[in-house]
Amino acid sequence: MSDTTTGLQEKKTGKDLYSYQKGAINKIFKSFEDAREDYHLLYQLPTGGGKTVIFSEIVRQYLKHHNRKVLVMTHRIELCKQTSTMLTGFGVDNKVVDSKANLDDQDKYSCFVAMVETLNNRLNEDKLDISDIGLVIIDEAHYNSFTKLFKFFEKSFILGVTATPLSSNIKLPMKDNYDELIVGETIESLIENEFLARAEVFAYNMGLTSLEVGSNGDYTVKSSEDLYTNSNMLSQLLQAYEKHSKGKKTLIFNNGINTSLHVYDTFRSAGYPIAHLDNTATKKQRKQILQWFKETPDAILTSVSILTTGFDEPTVDTIILNRATKSLTLYYQMIGRGSRILKNKSTFNVIDLGNNYHRFGPWGADLDWQKIFNSPDYYMDKLLNDEDIENKFRHEMPEELRAEFANSEEVYFDIKETYKDSVRKGESSKVVLERSIAQHAKICIENSEDVYDAIALAKMLGDDIDHRIQSYAKCISRSTYNFLSWLKDDYRKKLNTYLRENFDAKFEEIHGRPPE
């Protein structure tokens, strides 16, 4: 057993700190003592590891040993209030610099907590004296909104804290603003030592090639809404919930208010207890909804990114990613909302309907944060695009449909491999669809007593046929809407014709007897 693991297993001591948190504080202070006064240090620790506890103790110790002041910056008002409360709990008197704050008494305080935009306004108006700020702490440091304020703190030690040291803007890498990264405990280590719950992931293979990427490097709200509000996607979401999370407290993340409202209507119509929350809700509405969510064991809350930070509800049992993202940070933040541990909760479910698992790998995988910090482009360039991800999918029949073909050992047909084989043999590409039709006919006949049964089964194969046609179209590099529509119609007609003309002979070949 490693020293780290041994330390992790010790319970809290002293000022409510775990030993791994104490170790982090010692590392940070050592860096602080050895560096120049304007050094920029970044500290990484997973969501749920206690970043606020760590930097609150750092503030307490700093003020005790240094005759200079501290400023803590956040990007959300909720985080401002939570941070202020935590600091107070550590015996640090602090003043929240919000839009309503009266700064006439600022001389009485040695610690300030401010939201980035409010602070920017106050500093530009010269209303806050920062001449004696020796330490600046930045929460959720991966957001780039903070960097515009660095010019005000050229003689301050800056400590950024984040769960994911990857900038929210790929054009503004964190290594350009921070001199060094200190990596904290891994998610796996925190799970093994019962500080975080383990995620059990149910990743669905989704067709997302219609999504478009915007100027910020992530999928646009419009293309996401167009896809995730269609009836098939909403139906798949409901089925996934019923299969893996029915009766459990569930948090659903969407990309777009319209999608979340569609989700709300879908679940409400199905009779499930659900609420919708987005950034247009008033403080009172937000408080009421979150209180209801907390108190209701089987509550479902559908939201739009608003709960990715500054929200802590340990009773969440399931996270549903009803969206795709290209942001590793957002992926980790969303899943992290379910990772809080309780006495009767050591695992939680993640239902992924955005190919995020295929894109980033498991939450808690052993990522090399130093390499990501130093070479973010290299990491991002290695991520698979949607087409590459989907090319690796093996299309599986839904369980209910598969049950209709119970007599067939195998129902899968590999279009891509069949196409490659036909090219090697110098055959025409049309043999690929002919072989596919013959295989579809075979599984229909294997599970039928007469031709009418077989044709009825063939009608159920709509999605399977569409998937094969799309795979074939990619192979031959022809994918116009009209061509695909014609190919799908033609395939269905040929399959029915094949069944009518060959049913008796194929039935006898399969069953060793003629049909009755």
Short mmCIF file of C-alpha atoms in Angstrom, two decimals:
data_model
loop_
_atom_site.label_atom_id
_atom_site.label_comp_id
_atom_site.label_asym_id
_atom_site.label_seq_id
_atom_site.Cartn_x
_atom_site.Cartn_y
_atom_site.Cartn_z
CA MET A 1 0.00 0.00 0.00
CA SER A 2 1.43 3.42 -0.99
CA ASP A 3 1.98 6.32 1.41
CA THR A 4 -0.70 8.25 -0.47
CA THR A 5 -3.26 5.50 0.04
CA THR A 6 -2.37 5.13 3.71
CA GLY A 7 -2.78 8.87 4.13
CA LEU A 8 -6.10 8.86 2.34
CA GLN A 9 -7.50 6.22 4.64
CA GLU A 10 -6.91 8.36 7.72
CA LYS A 11 -10.03 10.24 8.66
CA LYS A 12 -10.14 14.01 9.15
CA THR A 13 -7.87 15.53 11.78
CA GLY A 14 -7.36 19.01 13.19
CA LYS A 15 -9.20 21.68 11.22
CA ASP A 16 -11.46 19.22 9.38
CA LEU A 17 -8.76 18.29 6.89
CA TYR A 18 -7.93 14.91 5.41
CA SER A 19 -4.25 14.11 5.26
CA TYR A 20 -4.16 14.32 1.43
CA GLN A 21 -5.58 17.85 1.74
CA LYS A 22 -2.86 18.74 4.26
CA GLY A 23 -0.27 17.34 1.85
CA ALA A 24 -1.62 19.55 -0.94
CA ILE A 25 -1.46 22.64 1.32
CA ASN A 26 2.16 21.88 2.22
CA LYS A 27 3.10 21.51 -1.49
CA ILE A 28 1.36 24.78 -2.38
CA PHE A 29 3.04 26.72 0.45
CA LYS A 30 6.44 25.27 -0.48
CA SER A 31 5.95 26.49 -4.05
CA PHE A 32 4.78 29.83 -2.70
CA GLU A 33 7.86 30.21 -0.48
CA ASP A 34 10.34 29.24 -3.19
CA ALA A 35 8.85 31.34 -6.02
CA ARG A 36 8.91 35.01 -6.98
CA GLU A 37 6.09 37.23 -5.66
CA ASP A 38 4.11 37.23 -8.94
CA TYR A 39 4.24 33.44 -9.46
CA HIS A 40 1.14 31.81 -10.98
CA LEU A 41 0.44 28.31 -9.62
CA LEU A 42 -2.35 25.97 -10.71
CA TYR A 43 -3.68 23.18 -8.47
CA GLN A 44 -5.83 20.34 -9.81
CA LEU A 45 -8.18 18.23 -7.69
CA PRO A 46 -11.30 16.28 -8.80
CA THR A 47 -14.79 17.58 -8.08
CA GLY A 48 -15.69 16.39 -4.60
CA GLY A 49 -12.08 16.32 -3.39
CA GLY A 50 -12.54 19.49 -1.33
CA LYS A 51 -10.86 22.31 -3.27
CA THR A 52 -12.73 24.99 -1.25
CA VAL A 53 -11.67 23.37 2.04
CA ILE A 54 -8.05 23.38 0.88
CA PHE A 55 -7.91 26.98 -0.26
CA SER A 56 -9.87 28.17 2.82
CA GLU A 57 -7.17 26.66 5.05
CA ILE A 58 -4.52 28.23 2.79
CA VAL A 59 -6.18 31.65 3.33
CA ARG A 60 -6.30 31.08 7.11
CA GLN A 61 -2.62 30.13 7.30
CA TYR A 62 -1.54 32.88 4.89
CA LEU A 63 -3.23 35.61 6.93
CA LYS A 64 -1.73 34.20 10.11
CA HIS A 65 1.85 34.34 8.80
CA HIS A 66 1.80 37.25 6.31
CA ASN A 67 0.95 40.90 6.76
CA ARG A 68 -0.88 41.15 3.40
CA LYS A 69 -4.46 40.61 2.23
CA VAL A 70 -6.17 37.85 0.22
CA LEU A 71 -8.68 37.99 -2.63
CA VAL A 72 -10.74 34.96 -3.74
CA MET A 73 -12.34 35.14 -7.19
CA THR A 74 -15.25 33.04 -8.50
CA HIS A 75 -17.28 33.17 -11.72
CA ARG A 76 -20.75 32.54 -10.21
CA ILE A 77 -22.65 34.31 -7.43
CA GLU A 78 -23.57 30.94 -5.83
CA LEU A 79 -19.87 30.05 -5.56
CA CYS A 80 -19.19 33.47 -4.03
CA LYS A 81 -21.64 32.82 -1.21
CA GLN A 82 -20.51 29.22 -0.65
CA THR A 83 -16.86 30.31 -0.54
CA SER A 84 -17.62 33.13 1.92
CA THR A 85 -19.48 30.69 4.20
CA MET A 86 -16.61 28.17 4.07
CA LEU A 87 -14.02 30.86 4.87
CA THR A 88 -16.12 32.03 7.83
CA GLY A 89 -16.19 28.41 9.04
CA PHE A 90 -12.38 28.48 9.01
CA GLY A 91 -12.37 31.61 11.18
CA VAL A 92 -11.60 33.99 8.30
CA ASP A 93 -13.59 37.24 8.41
CA ASN A 94 -14.31 38.11 4.78
CA LYS A 95 -16.24 40.61 2.75
CA VAL A 96 -18.25 39.64 -0.35
CA VAL A 97 -17.71 42.21 -3.10
CA ASP A 98 -20.97 41.95 -5.04
CA SER A 99 -22.90 44.60 -6.98
CA LYS A 100 -24.64 45.82 -3.81
CA ALA A 101 -21.59 45.79 -1.51
CA ASN A 102 -20.73 48.98 0.38
CA LEU A 103 -16.93 49.22 0.36
CA ASP A 104 -16.63 52.04 2.89
CA ASP A 105 -15.54 49.49 5.52
CA GLN A 106 -13.05 47.61 3.33
CA ASP A 107 -10.13 48.58 5.61
CA LYS A 108 -11.56 46.32 8.32
CA TYR A 109 -11.14 43.19 6.18
CA SER A 110 -8.07 41.23 5.17
CA CYS A 111 -9.99 38.81 2.88
CA PHE A 112 -12.37 39.60 0.02
CA VAL A 113 -14.53 37.23 -2.07
CA ALA A 114 -15.66 38.57 -5.44
CA MET A 115 -17.32 37.53 -8.65
CA VAL A 116 -15.09 38.22 -11.63
CA GLU A 117 -17.36 40.65 -13.53
CA THR A 118 -18.28 42.66 -10.43
CA LEU A 119 -14.63 42.84 -9.41
CA ASN A 120 -13.64 43.99 -12.89
CA ASN A 121 -16.15 46.86 -12.66
CA ARG A 122 -15.03 47.86 -9.14
CA LEU A 123 -11.36 47.84 -10.11
CA ASN A 124 -11.95 49.87 -13.27
CA GLU A 125 -13.94 52.36 -11.16
CA ASP A 126 -11.06 52.36 -8.63
CA LYS A 127 -13.44 51.56 -5.76
CA LEU A 128 -11.53 48.64 -4.22
CA ASP A 129 -8.04 49.08 -2.79
CA ILE A 130 -5.93 46.12 -3.92
CA SER A 131 -2.52 47.63 -3.23
CA ASP A 132 -1.97 45.23 -0.32
CA ILE A 133 -3.27 41.99 -1.89
CA GLY A 134 -0.50 39.38 -1.59
CA LEU A 135 -2.47 36.25 -2.55
CA VAL A 136 -5.17 35.86 -5.22
CA ILE A 137 -7.09 32.57 -5.36
CA ILE A 138 -9.13 31.74 -8.46
CA ASP A 139 -11.84 29.08 -8.20
CA GLU A 140 -12.77 27.14 -11.37
CA ALA A 141 -9.62 28.62 -12.93
CA HIS A 142 -10.19 26.97 -16.33
CA TYR A 143 -12.70 29.74 -17.18
CA ASN A 144 -10.96 32.44 -19.18
CA SER A 145 -13.00 35.32 -17.77
CA PHE A 146 -10.38 35.70 -15.00
CA THR A 147 -7.37 36.41 -17.19
CA LYS A 148 -8.42 40.00 -17.96
CA LEU A 149 -7.89 40.81 -14.25
CA PHE A 150 -4.33 39.50 -14.03
CA LYS A 151 -2.97 42.92 -15.02
CA PHE A 152 -4.20 44.33 -11.68
CA PHE A 153 -2.19 41.79 -9.67
CA GLU A 154 1.35 41.99 -11.02
CA LYS A 155 2.83 41.78 -7.50
CA SER A 156 0.55 39.03 -6.14
CA PHE A 157 0.98 35.28 -5.91
CA ILE A 158 -1.88 33.77 -7.95
CA LEU A 159 -3.26 30.31 -7.10
CA GLY A 160 -5.76 28.86 -9.57
CA VAL A 161 -7.77 25.76 -8.58
CA THR A 162 -9.66 23.49 -10.95
CA ALA A 163 -10.75 19.89 -11.46
CA THR A 164 -9.62 20.00 -15.10
CA PRO A 165 -6.54 22.08 -16.05
CA LEU A 166 -7.73 22.51 -19.63
CA SER A 167 -8.82 25.98 -20.72
CA SER A 168 -12.45 26.63 -21.65
CA ASN A 169 -11.02 28.32 -24.76
CA ILE A 170 -8.55 26.18 -26.70
CA LYS A 171 -7.01 29.38 -28.17
CA LEU A 172 -6.04 30.56 -24.65
CA PRO A 173 -4.17 27.60 -23.09
CA MET A 174 -3.68 27.64 -19.30
CA LYS A 175 0.08 27.19 -19.63
CA ASP A 176 0.17 30.77 -21.02
CA ASN A 177 -1.20 32.11 -17.70
CA TYR A 178 0.23 29.68 -15.14
CA ASP A 179 3.86 28.82 -14.45
CA GLU A 180 3.31 25.41 -12.87
CA LEU A 181 0.68 22.73 -12.28
CA ILE A 182 0.41 20.69 -9.06
CA VAL A 183 -1.70 17.55 -9.60
CA GLY A 184 -3.79 16.33 -6.66
CA GLU A 185 -5.31 12.95 -5.86
CA THR A 186 -6.81 10.94 -8.73
CA ILE A 187 -10.51 10.15 -8.95
CA GLU A 188 -9.69 6.42 -8.69
CA SER A 189 -7.73 7.01 -5.47
CA LEU A 190 -10.59 9.05 -3.98
CA ILE A 191 -13.08 6.31 -4.96
CA GLU A 192 -10.98 3.45 -3.54
CA ASN A 193 -10.64 5.26 -0.24
CA GLU A 194 -14.34 6.08 -0.03
CA PHE A 195 -14.20 9.82 -0.62
CA LEU A 196 -16.13 9.61 -3.92
CA ALA A 197 -18.76 7.23 -5.34
CA ARG A 198 -17.94 5.04 -8.35
CA ALA A 199 -19.69 5.72 -11.67
CA GLU A 200 -21.45 2.84 -13.44
CA VAL A 201 -21.74 3.96 -17.05
CA PHE A 202 -24.39 2.96 -19.60
CA ALA A 203 -23.11 4.38 -22.88
CA TYR A 204 -25.50 4.28 -25.84
CA ASN A 205 -24.26 4.37 -29.43
CA MET A 206 -25.72 7.59 -30.83
CA GLY A 207 -25.83 8.97 -34.38
CA LEU A 208 -24.53 12.52 -33.93
CA THR A 209 -23.04 13.44 -37.30
CA SER A 210 -25.76 16.10 -37.79
CA LEU A 211 -24.28 18.13 -34.90
CA GLU A 212 -22.30 21.23 -35.83
CA VAL A 213 -19.32 22.70 -33.97
CA GLY A 214 -19.43 26.43 -33.17
CA SER A 215 -16.69 29.04 -32.84
CA ASN A 216 -16.15 28.10 -29.17
CA GLY A 217 -15.11 24.58 -30.22
CA ASP A 218 -18.21 22.86 -28.82
CA TYR A 219 -21.48 21.74 -30.43
CA THR A 220 -23.90 24.54 -31.23
CA VAL A 221 -27.12 24.82 -29.25
CA LYS A 222 -29.17 24.98 -32.46
CA SER A 223 -27.83 21.73 -33.98
CA SER A 224 -28.16 20.02 -30.58
CA GLU A 225 -31.76 21.20 -30.19
CA ASP A 226 -32.65 20.04 -33.72
CA LEU A 227 -31.39 16.55 -32.89
CA TYR A 228 -32.35 16.08 -29.23
CA THR A 229 -35.93 17.37 -29.56
CA ASN A 230 -36.94 14.79 -32.15
CA SER A 231 -39.34 12.10 -30.98
CA ASN A 232 -36.86 9.21 -31.45
CA MET A 233 -34.26 10.82 -29.20
CA LEU A 234 -36.82 11.72 -26.54
CA SER A 235 -38.19 8.18 -26.65
CA GLN A 236 -34.68 6.72 -26.29
CA LEU A 237 -34.03 9.01 -23.31
CA LEU A 238 -37.22 7.88 -21.58
CA GLN A 239 -36.47 4.20 -22.25
CA ALA A 240 -32.91 4.57 -20.93
CA TYR A 241 -34.24 6.19 -17.75
CA GLU A 242 -36.84 3.44 -17.28
CA LYS A 243 -34.23 0.74 -17.78
CA HIS A 244 -31.41 2.09 -15.60
CA SER A 245 -32.81 4.73 -13.27
CA LYS A 246 -36.53 4.37 -12.69
CA GLY A 247 -37.42 5.52 -9.18
CA LYS A 248 -33.96 7.00 -8.56
CA LYS A 249 -33.08 10.66 -8.09
CA THR A 250 -31.94 11.78 -11.52
CA LEU A 251 -30.24 14.86 -12.95
CA ILE A 252 -30.50 15.38 -16.73
CA PHE A 253 -28.11 17.73 -18.57
CA ASN A 254 -29.16 19.20 -21.94
CA ASN A 255 -27.66 21.61 -24.47
CA GLY A 256 -30.48 24.14 -24.88
CA ILE A 257 -33.57 25.32 -22.99
CA ASN A 258 -35.94 24.05 -25.66
CA THR A 259 -34.53 20.52 -25.33
CA SER A 260 -34.93 20.61 -21.55
CA LEU A 261 -38.57 21.73 -21.90
CA HIS A 262 -39.23 18.86 -24.34
CA VAL A 263 -37.65 16.46 -21.82
CA TYR A 264 -39.86 17.92 -19.08
CA ASP A 265 -43.02 17.40 -21.18
CA THR A 266 -41.99 13.84 -22.16
CA PHE A 267 -41.39 12.69 -18.57
CA ARG A 268 -44.42 14.53 -17.20
CA SER A 269 -46.68 12.90 -19.81
CA ALA A 270 -45.26 9.51 -18.73
CA GLY A 271 -46.27 10.28 -15.13
CA TYR A 272 -42.82 10.87 -13.61
CA PRO A 273 -42.04 13.60 -11.03
CA ILE A 274 -39.90 16.12 -12.94
CA ALA A 275 -38.92 19.79 -12.79
CA HIS A 276 -37.10 22.00 -15.31
CA LEU A 277 -34.45 24.58 -14.37
CA ASP A 278 -32.52 27.05 -16.50
CA ASN A 279 -30.84 30.43 -16.00
CA THR A 280 -34.09 32.36 -16.57
CA ALA A 281 -35.50 31.11 -13.22
CA THR A 282 -35.74 33.67 -10.41
CA LYS A 283 -33.77 33.11 -7.19
CA LYS A 284 -37.02 32.15 -5.46
CA GLN A 285 -38.01 29.64 -8.19
CA ARG A 286 -34.51 28.13 -8.21
CA LYS A 287 -34.55 27.75 -4.42
CA GLN A 288 -38.00 26.09 -4.47
CA ILE A 289 -37.05 23.68 -7.27
CA LEU A 290 -33.76 22.65 -5.64
CA GLN A 291 -35.53 22.17 -2.28
CA TRP A 292 -38.15 19.95 -3.97
CA PHE A 293 -35.35 18.01 -5.70
CA LYS A 294 -33.54 17.51 -2.39
CA GLU A 295 -36.62 16.28 -0.52
CA THR A 296 -38.16 14.03 -3.22
CA PRO A 297 -36.51 10.56 -3.38
CA ASP A 298 -37.48 9.83 -7.02
CA ALA A 299 -37.22 13.42 -8.30
CA ILE A 300 -35.99 14.13 -11.84
CA LEU A 301 -34.45 17.51 -12.62
CA THR A 302 -33.81 18.51 -16.23
CA SER A 303 -31.49 21.47 -16.68
CA VAL A 304 -29.22 23.40 -19.03
CA SER A 305 -25.61 23.51 -17.73
CA ILE A 306 -26.64 25.75 -14.81
CA LEU A 307 -25.92 22.97 -12.29
CA THR A 308 -22.44 22.01 -13.52
CA THR A 309 -20.72 24.12 -10.83
CA GLY A 310 -21.73 25.40 -7.41
CA PHE A 311 -24.37 22.69 -6.97
CA ASP A 312 -23.93 19.96 -4.41
CA GLU A 313 -26.68 17.37 -3.86
CA PRO A 314 -25.23 14.06 -2.57
CA THR A 315 -28.55 12.20 -2.93
CA VAL A 316 -28.32 12.25 -6.76
CA ASP A 317 -28.31 8.61 -7.96
CA THR A 318 -28.19 9.05 -11.72
CA ILE A 319 -26.65 11.56 -14.12
CA ILE A 320 -28.04 11.55 -17.67
CA LEU A 321 -25.91 13.25 -20.32
CA ASN A 322 -28.66 14.07 -22.80
CA ARG A 323 -26.18 16.01 -24.87
CA ALA A 324 -22.80 15.74 -26.53
CA THR A 325 -19.85 17.94 -25.65
CA LYS A 326 -16.30 18.36 -26.88
CA SER A 327 -15.31 19.87 -23.53
CA LEU A 328 -13.45 17.48 -21.23
CA THR A 329 -14.07 19.94 -18.38
CA LEU A 330 -17.83 19.94 -18.90
CA TYR A 331 -17.86 16.12 -19.17
CA TYR A 332 -16.10 15.84 -15.80
CA GLN A 333 -18.25 18.55 -14.19
CA MET A 334 -21.56 16.96 -15.23
CA ILE A 335 -20.62 13.47 -14.03
CA GLY A 336 -19.04 14.90 -10.88
CA ARG A 337 -22.49 16.09 -9.74
CA GLY A 338 -23.35 12.47 -8.92
CA SER A 339 -20.07 11.51 -7.26
CA ARG A 340 -20.77 12.74 -3.72
CA ILE A 341 -20.73 9.81 -1.32
CA LEU A 342 -23.30 8.95 1.38
CA LYS A 343 -23.51 6.18 4.00
CA ASN A 344 -25.84 4.17 1.76
CA LYS A 345 -24.37 5.31 -1.58
CA SER A 346 -21.06 4.07 -2.94
CA THR A 347 -22.00 4.03 -6.65
CA PHE A 348 -24.10 6.09 -9.02
CA ASN A 349 -25.31 5.62 -12.59
CA VAL A 350 -24.32 7.62 -15.65
CA ILE A 351 -26.46 7.30 -18.78
CA ASP A 352 -24.56 8.73 -21.74
CA LEU A 353 -26.63 9.73 -24.78
CA GLY A 354 -23.95 11.89 -26.39
CA ASN A 355 -21.08 9.48 -27.20
CA ASN A 356 -19.10 11.34 -24.51
CA TYR A 357 -17.77 8.09 -23.03
CA HIS A 358 -16.50 7.06 -26.48
CA ARG A 359 -14.96 10.52 -26.97
CA PHE A 360 -13.18 11.00 -23.62
CA GLY A 361 -13.02 7.54 -22.05
CA PRO A 362 -14.25 6.64 -18.56
CA TRP A 363 -14.74 9.36 -15.94
CA GLY A 364 -11.81 8.90 -13.60
CA ALA A 365 -9.50 7.40 -16.23
CA ASP A 366 -5.81 7.88 -15.48
CA LEU A 367 -5.33 11.12 -17.43
CA ASP A 368 -1.91 12.73 -17.62
CA TRP A 369 -2.90 16.22 -16.46
CA GLN A 370 0.67 17.50 -16.76
CA LYS A 371 0.75 16.53 -20.43
CA ILE A 372 -2.72 18.04 -20.99
CA PHE A 373 -1.61 21.28 -19.26
CA ASN A 374 1.61 21.50 -21.27
CA SER A 375 0.25 20.28 -24.62
CA PRO A 376 -3.53 20.91 -24.77
CA ASP A 377 -3.52 20.93 -28.59
CA TYR A 378 -1.92 17.49 -28.67
CA TYR A 379 -4.60 16.12 -26.35
CA MET A 380 -7.50 17.73 -28.25
CA ASP A 381 -6.15 16.64 -31.64
CA LYS A 382 -6.13 13.00 -30.47
CA LEU A 383 -9.87 13.02 -29.69
CA LEU A 384 -11.95 11.09 -32.21
CA ASN A 385 -14.48 13.01 -34.28
CA ASP A 386 -18.10 11.85 -34.46
CA GLU A 387 -17.70 10.01 -37.74
CA ASP A 388 -14.71 8.05 -36.45
CA ILE A 389 -16.58 7.20 -33.25
CA GLU A 390 -19.66 6.01 -35.12
CA ASN A 391 -17.57 3.98 -37.55
CA LYS A 392 -16.49 1.87 -34.59
CA PHE A 393 -20.06 1.17 -33.48
CA ARG A 394 -21.54 -2.25 -33.96
CA HIS A 395 -25.24 -1.71 -34.53
CA GLU A 396 -27.23 -3.77 -32.06
CA MET A 397 -30.93 -4.59 -32.28
CA PRO A 398 -33.01 -3.31 -29.35
CA GLU A 399 -33.78 -6.12 -26.88
CA GLU A 400 -37.51 -6.20 -27.68
CA LEU A 401 -36.80 -6.62 -31.41
CA ARG A 402 -34.02 -9.14 -30.81
CA ALA A 403 -36.57 -11.29 -28.95
CA GLU A 404 -38.56 -11.58 -32.21
CA PHE A 405 -35.50 -13.26 -33.77
CA ALA A 406 -34.84 -15.65 -30.88
CA ASN A 407 -34.23 -18.63 -33.22
CA SER A 408 -31.29 -16.86 -34.90
CA GLU A 409 -27.86 -17.27 -33.33
CA GLU A 410 -26.54 -14.10 -34.97
CA VAL A 411 -28.47 -11.16 -36.42
CA TYR A 412 -25.54 -8.79 -37.05
CA PHE A 413 -24.21 -8.21 -40.56
CA ASP A 414 -20.97 -6.25 -41.11
CA ILE A 415 -21.49 -4.04 -44.16
CA LYS A 416 -18.03 -2.50 -43.95
CA GLU A 417 -16.17 -5.85 -43.90
CA THR A 418 -18.39 -7.25 -46.66
CA TYR A 419 -17.61 -4.18 -48.78
CA LYS A 420 -13.84 -4.54 -48.18
CA ASP A 421 -14.09 -8.24 -49.12
CA SER A 422 -15.94 -7.42 -52.35
CA VAL A 423 -13.28 -4.83 -53.31
CA ARG A 424 -10.50 -7.39 -52.68
CA LYS A 425 -12.27 -9.87 -54.96
CA GLY A 426 -12.89 -7.23 -57.66
CA GLU A 427 -16.67 -7.59 -57.36
CA SER A 428 -19.28 -4.90 -57.95
CA SER A 429 -20.28 -3.02 -54.77
CA LYS A 430 -23.93 -3.97 -55.33
CA VAL A 431 -23.14 -7.52 -54.11
CA VAL A 432 -22.82 -6.04 -50.60
CA LEU A 433 -26.53 -5.16 -50.47
CA GLU A 434 -27.48 -8.44 -52.16
CA ARG A 435 -25.68 -10.37 -49.39
CA SER A 436 -27.23 -8.15 -46.74
CA ILE A 437 -30.73 -8.78 -48.14
CA ALA A 438 -30.07 -12.54 -48.17
CA GLN A 439 -28.96 -12.42 -44.51
CA HIS A 440 -31.99 -10.32 -43.47
CA ALA A 441 -34.24 -12.81 -45.31
CA LYS A 442 -32.54 -15.73 -43.56
CA ILE A 443 -33.19 -14.42 -40.05
CA CYS A 444 -36.81 -13.63 -40.98
CA ILE A 445 -37.34 -17.17 -42.32
CA GLU A 446 -35.61 -18.74 -39.29
CA ASN A 447 -38.27 -17.18 -37.06
CA SER A 448 -41.39 -17.71 -39.21
CA GLU A 449 -43.85 -20.46 -40.04
CA ASP A 450 -45.01 -18.98 -43.36
CA VAL A 451 -44.11 -16.20 -45.81
CA TYR A 452 -46.60 -13.79 -44.21
CA ASP A 453 -44.82 -14.12 -40.84
CA ALA A 454 -41.51 -13.48 -42.58
CA ILE A 455 -42.76 -10.32 -44.35
CA ALA A 456 -44.20 -9.04 -41.05
CA LEU A 457 -40.78 -9.54 -39.41
CA ALA A 458 -39.06 -7.78 -42.31
CA LYS A 459 -41.22 -4.70 -41.63
CA MET A 460 -39.80 -4.54 -38.09
CA LEU A 461 -36.26 -4.24 -39.46
CA GLY A 462 -36.62 -0.58 -40.50
CA ASP A 463 -33.87 0.87 -38.26
CA ASP A 464 -31.57 -2.06 -38.99
CA ILE A 465 -32.03 -1.56 -42.75
CA ASP A 466 -31.47 2.22 -42.45
CA HIS A 467 -28.25 1.65 -40.50
CA ARG A 468 -26.94 -0.80 -43.11
CA ILE A 469 -27.78 1.59 -45.97
CA GLN A 470 -25.98 4.46 -44.21
CA SER A 471 -22.91 2.25 -43.65
CA TYR A 472 -22.99 1.21 -47.31
CA ALA A 473 -23.32 4.83 -48.47
CA LYS A 474 -20.22 5.76 -46.45
CA CYS A 475 -18.31 2.89 -48.07
CA ILE A 476 -19.11 4.07 -51.59
CA SER A 477 -18.91 7.80 -50.63
CA ARG A 478 -22.40 8.66 -51.81
CA SER A 479 -24.71 10.08 -49.19
CA THR A 480 -27.14 12.59 -50.72
CA TYR A 481 -30.60 12.60 -49.18
CA ASN A 482 -32.33 11.52 -52.43
CA PHE A 483 -29.88 8.70 -53.06
CA LEU A 484 -30.25 7.35 -49.52
CA SER A 485 -34.07 7.54 -49.69
CA TRP A 486 -34.13 5.67 -52.98
CA LEU A 487 -31.69 3.03 -51.69
CA LYS A 488 -33.75 2.40 -48.52
CA ASP A 489 -37.00 2.01 -50.50
CA ASP A 490 -35.33 -0.23 -53.08
CA TYR A 491 -33.80 -2.42 -50.32
CA ARG A 492 -37.19 -2.98 -48.67
CA LYS A 493 -38.85 -3.91 -51.99
CA LYS A 494 -36.05 -6.34 -52.86
CA LEU A 495 -36.20 -7.95 -49.40
CA ASN A 496 -39.96 -8.57 -49.73
CA THR A 497 -39.51 -9.91 -53.26
CA TYR A 498 -36.70 -12.22 -52.08
CA LEU A 499 -38.91 -13.61 -49.28
CA ARG A 500 -41.86 -14.28 -51.61
CA GLU A 501 -39.71 -16.00 -54.24
CA ASN A 502 -37.42 -18.01 -51.96
CA PHE A 503 -39.36 -18.64 -48.72
CA ASP A 504 -40.26 -22.33 -49.32
CA ALA A 505 -36.80 -23.37 -50.53
CA LYS A 506 -34.94 -21.47 -47.80
CA PHE A 507 -37.33 -22.69 -45.08
CA GLU A 508 -36.66 -26.32 -46.06
CA GLU A 509 -32.92 -25.63 -46.23
CA ILE A 510 -32.96 -24.14 -42.69
CA HIS A 511 -35.46 -26.47 -40.97
CA GLY A 512 -34.91 -29.70 -42.93
CA ARG A 513 -38.64 -29.83 -43.79
CA PRO A 514 -41.02 -27.93 -46.07
CA PRO A 515 -43.31 -25.30 -44.48
CA GLU A 516 -46.71 -26.67 -43.45
#
